Short mmCIF file of C-alpha atoms in Angstrom, two decimals:
data_model
loop_
_atom_site.label_atom_id
_atom_site.label_comp_id
_atom_site.label_asym_id
_atom_site.label_seq_id
_atom_site.Cartn_x
_atom_site.Cartn_y
_atom_site.Cartn_z
CA UNK A 19 154.57 91.88 90.25
CA UNK A 20 151.56 92.87 88.16
CA UNK A 21 151.60 96.34 86.67
CA UNK A 22 147.83 96.59 87.22
CA UNK A 23 147.02 94.92 90.57
CA UNK A 24 143.32 94.81 91.39
CA UNK A 25 141.38 97.83 90.05
CA UNK A 26 143.40 100.86 88.97
CA UNK A 27 142.56 104.08 87.16
CA UNK A 28 144.78 105.68 84.53
CA UNK A 29 145.73 108.51 86.89
CA UNK A 30 146.73 106.05 89.61
CA UNK A 31 148.86 104.10 87.16
CA UNK A 32 150.58 107.21 85.85
CA UNK A 33 151.28 108.34 89.42
CA UNK A 34 152.93 104.99 90.14
CA UNK A 35 155.22 105.31 87.13
CA UNK A 36 153.35 103.17 84.61
CA UNK A 37 153.23 104.80 81.18
CA UNK A 38 150.33 104.98 78.74
CA UNK A 39 152.42 102.94 76.30
CA UNK A 40 152.75 100.15 78.89
CA UNK A 41 148.99 100.13 79.51
CA UNK A 42 148.30 99.97 75.76
CA UNK A 43 150.73 97.07 75.46
CA UNK A 44 149.02 95.20 78.30
CA UNK A 45 145.63 95.75 76.66
CA UNK A 46 146.88 94.48 73.28
CA UNK A 47 148.24 91.36 74.95
CA UNK A 48 144.95 90.78 76.76
CA UNK A 49 146.65 91.00 80.13
CA UNK A 50 144.30 93.68 81.45
CA UNK A 51 140.55 94.24 81.09
CA UNK A 52 139.04 97.68 80.64
CA UNK A 53 136.15 98.14 83.06
CA UNK A 54 135.40 101.64 81.82
CA UNK A 55 137.42 104.25 80.00
CA UNK A 56 140.56 104.81 82.06
CA UNK A 57 139.98 101.99 84.58
CA UNK A 58 141.61 98.58 84.39
CA UNK A 59 142.09 95.32 86.25
CA UNK A 60 144.12 92.16 85.53
CA UNK A 61 142.47 89.84 83.02
CA UNK A 62 143.23 87.01 85.46
CA UNK A 63 140.94 88.48 88.13
CA UNK A 64 138.47 85.69 88.95
CA UNK A 65 135.69 88.21 89.56
CA UNK A 66 135.55 88.87 85.83
CA UNK A 67 134.18 85.32 85.34
CA UNK A 68 131.05 86.03 87.36
CA UNK A 69 128.60 88.52 85.79
CA UNK A 70 127.53 90.04 89.11
CA UNK A 71 131.06 90.28 90.50
CA UNK A 72 132.24 91.83 87.23
CA UNK A 73 129.45 94.39 87.51
CA UNK A 74 130.55 95.27 91.04
CA UNK A 75 134.04 95.94 89.67
CA UNK A 76 132.51 98.20 87.03
CA UNK A 77 130.58 100.05 89.75
CA UNK A 78 133.76 100.57 91.77
CA UNK A 79 135.51 101.89 88.66
CA UNK A 80 132.67 104.25 87.76
CA UNK A 81 131.58 105.78 91.07
CA UNK A 82 134.67 107.96 91.74
CA UNK A 83 134.14 109.73 88.40
CA UNK A 84 130.52 110.70 89.14
CA UNK A 85 129.00 113.79 90.73
CA UNK A 86 128.95 114.05 94.50
CA UNK A 87 125.81 112.56 96.01
CA UNK A 88 125.57 109.70 93.50
CA UNK A 89 124.15 106.61 95.18
CA UNK A 90 124.49 103.16 93.62
CA UNK A 91 120.99 101.93 92.79
CA UNK A 92 118.77 99.55 90.82
CA UNK A 93 120.54 96.42 89.49
CA UNK A 94 123.93 97.83 90.51
CA UNK A 95 122.71 98.04 94.11
CA UNK A 96 121.32 94.51 93.81
CA UNK A 97 124.77 93.25 92.83
CA UNK A 98 126.38 94.99 95.81
CA UNK A 99 123.75 93.53 98.16
CA UNK A 100 124.40 90.06 96.73
CA UNK A 101 120.92 89.74 95.21
CA UNK A 102 120.72 87.65 92.04
CA UNK A 103 119.44 89.17 88.81
CA UNK A 104 118.25 87.57 85.62
CA UNK A 105 117.98 88.82 82.04
CA UNK A 106 119.32 92.29 82.81
CA UNK A 107 121.91 94.51 81.14
CA UNK A 108 124.95 94.52 83.43
CA UNK A 109 127.05 96.75 81.17
CA UNK A 110 125.32 99.89 82.43
CA UNK A 111 126.02 101.12 85.99
CA UNK A 112 122.98 102.59 87.75
CA UNK A 113 123.12 105.44 90.26
CA UNK A 114 120.50 107.77 91.73
CA UNK A 115 120.93 111.39 92.79
CA UNK A 116 118.50 113.40 94.87
CA UNK A 117 118.67 116.50 92.70
CA UNK A 118 116.56 118.76 90.52
CA UNK A 119 118.21 117.58 87.32
CA UNK A 120 121.23 115.94 85.79
CA UNK A 121 119.80 112.55 84.86
CA UNK A 122 121.43 110.89 81.88
CA UNK A 123 121.73 107.57 80.14
CA UNK A 124 124.60 106.20 78.10
CA UNK A 125 125.78 102.72 77.09
CA UNK A 126 127.75 102.50 80.35
CA UNK A 127 125.80 104.64 82.83
CA UNK A 128 122.20 105.36 83.84
CA UNK A 129 122.01 108.28 86.27
CA UNK A 130 118.51 108.45 87.76
CA UNK A 131 117.09 111.54 89.44
CA UNK A 132 114.74 110.78 92.35
CA UNK A 133 114.22 111.73 96.01
CA UNK A 134 116.19 109.67 98.53
CA UNK A 135 115.00 109.46 102.12
CA UNK A 136 117.65 108.87 104.84
CA UNK A 137 116.42 105.28 105.25
CA UNK A 138 116.85 104.69 101.53
CA UNK A 139 120.66 104.88 101.66
CA UNK A 140 123.14 102.52 103.31
CA UNK A 141 126.88 101.94 103.02
CA UNK A 142 128.27 98.81 101.37
CA UNK A 143 132.05 98.36 101.05
CA UNK A 144 132.50 102.09 101.57
CA UNK A 145 130.01 103.04 98.85
CA UNK A 146 126.66 104.78 99.24
CA UNK A 147 124.03 102.30 98.03
CA UNK A 148 120.25 102.24 98.10
CA UNK A 149 118.89 99.99 100.85
CA UNK A 150 117.66 96.53 99.96
CA UNK A 151 114.05 97.70 100.32
CA UNK A 152 114.54 100.75 98.09
CA UNK A 153 116.51 98.64 95.60
CA UNK A 154 113.66 96.14 95.33
CA UNK A 155 111.16 98.95 94.75
CA UNK A 156 113.32 100.70 92.13
CA UNK A 157 113.82 97.45 90.24
CA UNK A 158 110.13 96.59 90.50
CA UNK A 159 109.27 99.99 89.01
CA UNK A 160 111.72 99.70 86.13
CA UNK A 161 112.13 96.06 85.13
CA UNK A 162 109.59 93.64 83.62
CA UNK A 163 107.56 91.60 86.11
CA UNK A 164 109.50 88.32 85.91
CA UNK A 165 112.92 89.97 86.23
CA UNK A 166 111.70 92.06 89.17
CA UNK A 167 110.17 89.07 90.98
CA UNK A 168 113.55 87.29 90.87
CA UNK A 169 115.13 90.13 92.88
CA UNK A 170 112.18 90.64 95.24
CA UNK A 171 111.97 86.92 96.07
CA UNK A 172 115.71 86.78 96.77
CA UNK A 173 115.52 89.81 99.07
CA UNK A 174 112.67 88.29 101.08
CA UNK A 175 114.46 84.93 101.23
CA UNK A 176 117.52 86.74 102.62
CA UNK A 177 115.44 88.14 105.47
CA UNK A 178 114.02 91.43 104.20
CA UNK A 179 110.83 92.25 106.11
CA UNK A 180 107.89 92.73 103.76
CA UNK A 181 106.95 95.97 105.52
CA UNK A 182 110.18 97.68 104.43
CA UNK A 183 109.69 97.65 100.63
CA UNK A 184 106.02 98.45 101.23
CA UNK A 185 107.10 101.57 103.14
CA UNK A 186 109.61 102.50 100.43
CA UNK A 187 106.90 102.11 97.83
CA UNK A 188 104.56 104.29 99.87
CA UNK A 189 107.20 107.03 99.86
CA UNK A 190 107.41 106.71 96.07
CA UNK A 191 103.86 108.06 95.81
CA UNK A 192 102.90 108.42 92.17
CA UNK A 193 106.31 107.88 90.62
CA UNK A 194 106.43 106.16 87.26
CA UNK A 195 106.12 102.41 87.60
CA UNK A 196 104.54 102.28 91.07
CA UNK A 197 101.51 100.23 89.92
CA UNK A 198 103.90 97.62 88.47
CA UNK A 199 105.91 97.67 91.69
CA UNK A 200 102.77 96.98 93.73
CA UNK A 201 102.07 93.91 91.60
CA UNK A 202 105.62 92.64 92.12
CA UNK A 203 105.51 93.14 95.90
CA UNK A 204 102.11 91.46 96.13
CA UNK A 205 103.45 88.42 94.25
CA UNK A 206 106.91 88.20 95.85
CA UNK A 207 107.53 85.31 98.23
CA UNK A 208 110.62 84.48 100.24
CA UNK A 209 109.92 80.78 99.72
CA UNK A 210 111.60 81.00 96.33
CA UNK A 211 115.10 79.59 96.80
CA UNK A 212 116.61 80.38 93.41
CA UNK A 213 116.20 82.32 90.19
CA UNK A 214 114.72 79.23 88.57
CA UNK A 215 112.15 78.76 91.31
CA UNK A 216 111.08 82.41 91.12
CA UNK A 217 110.72 82.18 87.35
CA UNK A 218 108.78 78.94 87.80
CA UNK A 219 106.28 80.66 90.09
CA UNK A 220 105.73 83.33 87.46
CA UNK A 221 105.28 80.69 84.76
CA UNK A 222 102.80 78.75 86.91
CA UNK A 223 100.77 81.88 87.56
CA UNK A 224 100.78 82.91 83.90
CA UNK A 225 99.54 79.44 82.95
CA UNK A 226 96.50 80.00 85.15
CA UNK A 227 97.40 77.17 87.52
CA UNK A 228 96.65 77.30 91.26
CA UNK A 229 99.36 78.89 93.38
CA UNK A 230 101.56 76.18 94.91
CA UNK A 231 102.80 75.82 98.46
CA UNK A 232 106.52 76.56 98.50
CA UNK A 233 109.16 74.40 100.20
CA UNK A 234 106.57 71.85 101.30
CA UNK A 235 107.73 69.07 103.63
CA UNK A 236 106.77 65.51 102.72
CA UNK A 237 106.36 63.22 105.73
CA UNK A 238 105.66 59.52 105.91
CA UNK A 239 102.74 57.80 107.69
CA UNK A 240 104.88 57.64 110.83
CA UNK A 241 105.45 61.41 110.71
CA UNK A 242 109.09 61.10 109.74
CA UNK A 243 110.68 63.51 107.28
CA UNK A 244 110.86 62.22 103.70
CA UNK A 245 111.78 65.22 101.57
CA UNK A 246 111.25 68.92 100.99
CA UNK A 247 109.84 69.87 97.61
CA UNK A 248 110.09 73.16 95.71
CA UNK A 249 106.36 73.30 94.95
CA UNK A 250 103.34 71.37 96.14
CA UNK A 251 99.59 71.17 95.78
CA UNK A 252 98.98 69.03 98.89
CA UNK A 253 95.21 68.87 98.51
CA UNK A 254 95.69 67.32 95.06
CA UNK A 255 98.61 65.05 95.91
CA UNK A 256 101.01 66.72 93.48
CA UNK A 257 104.52 68.08 93.94
CA UNK A 258 106.69 69.94 91.48
CA UNK A 259 110.42 70.57 91.30
CA UNK A 260 112.60 72.86 89.26
CA UNK A 261 115.89 71.17 88.42
CA UNK A 262 118.63 73.65 87.62
CA UNK A 263 121.18 70.82 87.38
CA UNK A 264 123.82 72.94 89.13
CA UNK A 265 122.45 71.80 92.46
CA UNK A 266 124.02 68.37 92.02
CA UNK A 267 127.48 69.90 92.17
CA UNK A 268 126.57 71.94 95.23
CA UNK A 269 125.31 68.84 97.05
CA UNK A 270 128.57 66.93 96.68
CA UNK A 271 130.11 65.88 99.97
CA UNK A 272 133.85 65.17 100.38
CA UNK A 273 134.68 62.00 98.48
CA UNK A 274 131.31 61.93 96.72
CA UNK A 275 130.85 61.93 92.94
CA UNK A 276 128.01 63.39 90.88
CA UNK A 277 126.73 59.89 90.13
CA UNK A 278 126.27 59.32 93.87
CA UNK A 279 124.14 62.46 94.14
CA UNK A 280 122.04 61.41 91.15
CA UNK A 281 121.50 58.01 92.78
CA UNK A 282 120.47 59.66 96.05
CA UNK A 283 118.06 61.89 94.12
CA UNK A 284 116.52 58.79 92.51
CA UNK A 285 115.96 57.25 95.95
CA UNK A 286 114.44 60.54 97.12
CA UNK A 287 112.00 60.57 94.19
CA UNK A 288 111.01 56.97 94.91
CA UNK A 289 110.37 57.91 98.57
CA UNK A 290 108.17 60.83 97.50
CA UNK A 291 106.13 58.71 95.11
CA UNK A 292 105.76 56.07 97.83
CA UNK A 293 103.62 58.63 99.67
CA UNK A 294 101.07 58.50 96.82
CA UNK A 295 102.28 61.80 95.44
CA UNK A 296 102.55 62.57 91.75
CA UNK A 297 105.71 64.46 90.82
CA UNK A 298 106.37 66.82 87.91
CA UNK A 299 109.93 67.98 87.23
CA UNK A 300 111.06 70.70 84.82
CA UNK A 301 114.32 72.32 83.74
CA UNK A 302 115.76 75.67 82.62
CA UNK A 303 114.83 75.05 79.00
CA UNK A 304 111.19 74.48 79.99
CA UNK A 305 110.89 77.97 81.46
CA UNK A 306 111.28 79.62 78.05
CA UNK A 307 108.12 77.91 76.85
CA UNK A 308 106.16 76.56 79.79
CA UNK A 309 103.10 75.29 77.90
CA UNK A 310 104.09 71.61 77.86
CA UNK A 311 105.05 71.64 81.54
CA UNK A 312 101.83 73.48 82.39
CA UNK A 313 99.87 70.77 80.52
CA UNK A 314 101.61 68.06 82.55
CA UNK A 315 100.84 69.89 85.78
CA UNK A 316 97.23 70.47 84.73
CA UNK A 317 96.79 66.76 84.01
CA UNK A 318 98.27 65.76 87.37
CA UNK A 319 96.12 68.34 89.14
CA UNK A 320 93.02 67.05 87.32
CA UNK A 321 92.12 70.52 86.08
#
């Protein structure tokens, strides 16, 4: 039996008969991971391998030690809602309190002070968390545009009604960052199906290219379905696709190998091109410097 099953605090361990010396020994051996000072979990916990799941563990370890009325917010709330994040610091837990003061920031905690309307707070796994709409607005106010769009797109794709973050933003009034949040909400689109696709949309816009149609369906002359593409400029006969590579593994059916999926993808590309469509594909590495991909798109679009 593990001395530290799941998440345990120092006080819980001492109450169960585990000594400080035993905990120190487990830490030296690498058998437990410290989530915050005085909170541990087994190093074999699979959730530690996933950045978002690890952050949720850190939130669970931190919240009981905070002042009453602390509500999980910002990227910590995004993790609890299952919304993906990109290029964010997951070491720091974010909470918000509706109070006159007491905000603070440390390497492990950012306690925000801001009003919280009743509709702004929900319960997730027994914890008070800002609603998806409020979370999107808070992130859009605080994070850079591209990072915020990733979260906003994912929330809309998961079914968030656009009116809800708009209402949350309206309640924010003249809070810091509201102009930036308006830009994020105006740009957000639930048609983005992944972090890479959201980042691609931002890159396309920054390159000055026309906004694409998202998740466009290609049909043959007989009206039959051919494929669905990530991006399309139908009036110019061009489609674009972001290839995160990981999707090949996700598409594997029982008994199927990666080579089979790659072959199927090749047939799919041939079917798309057979409809007199030009196709441009790009990868994760291309998003860091999109100029070459933008030039390829511009050439295909005859701009």
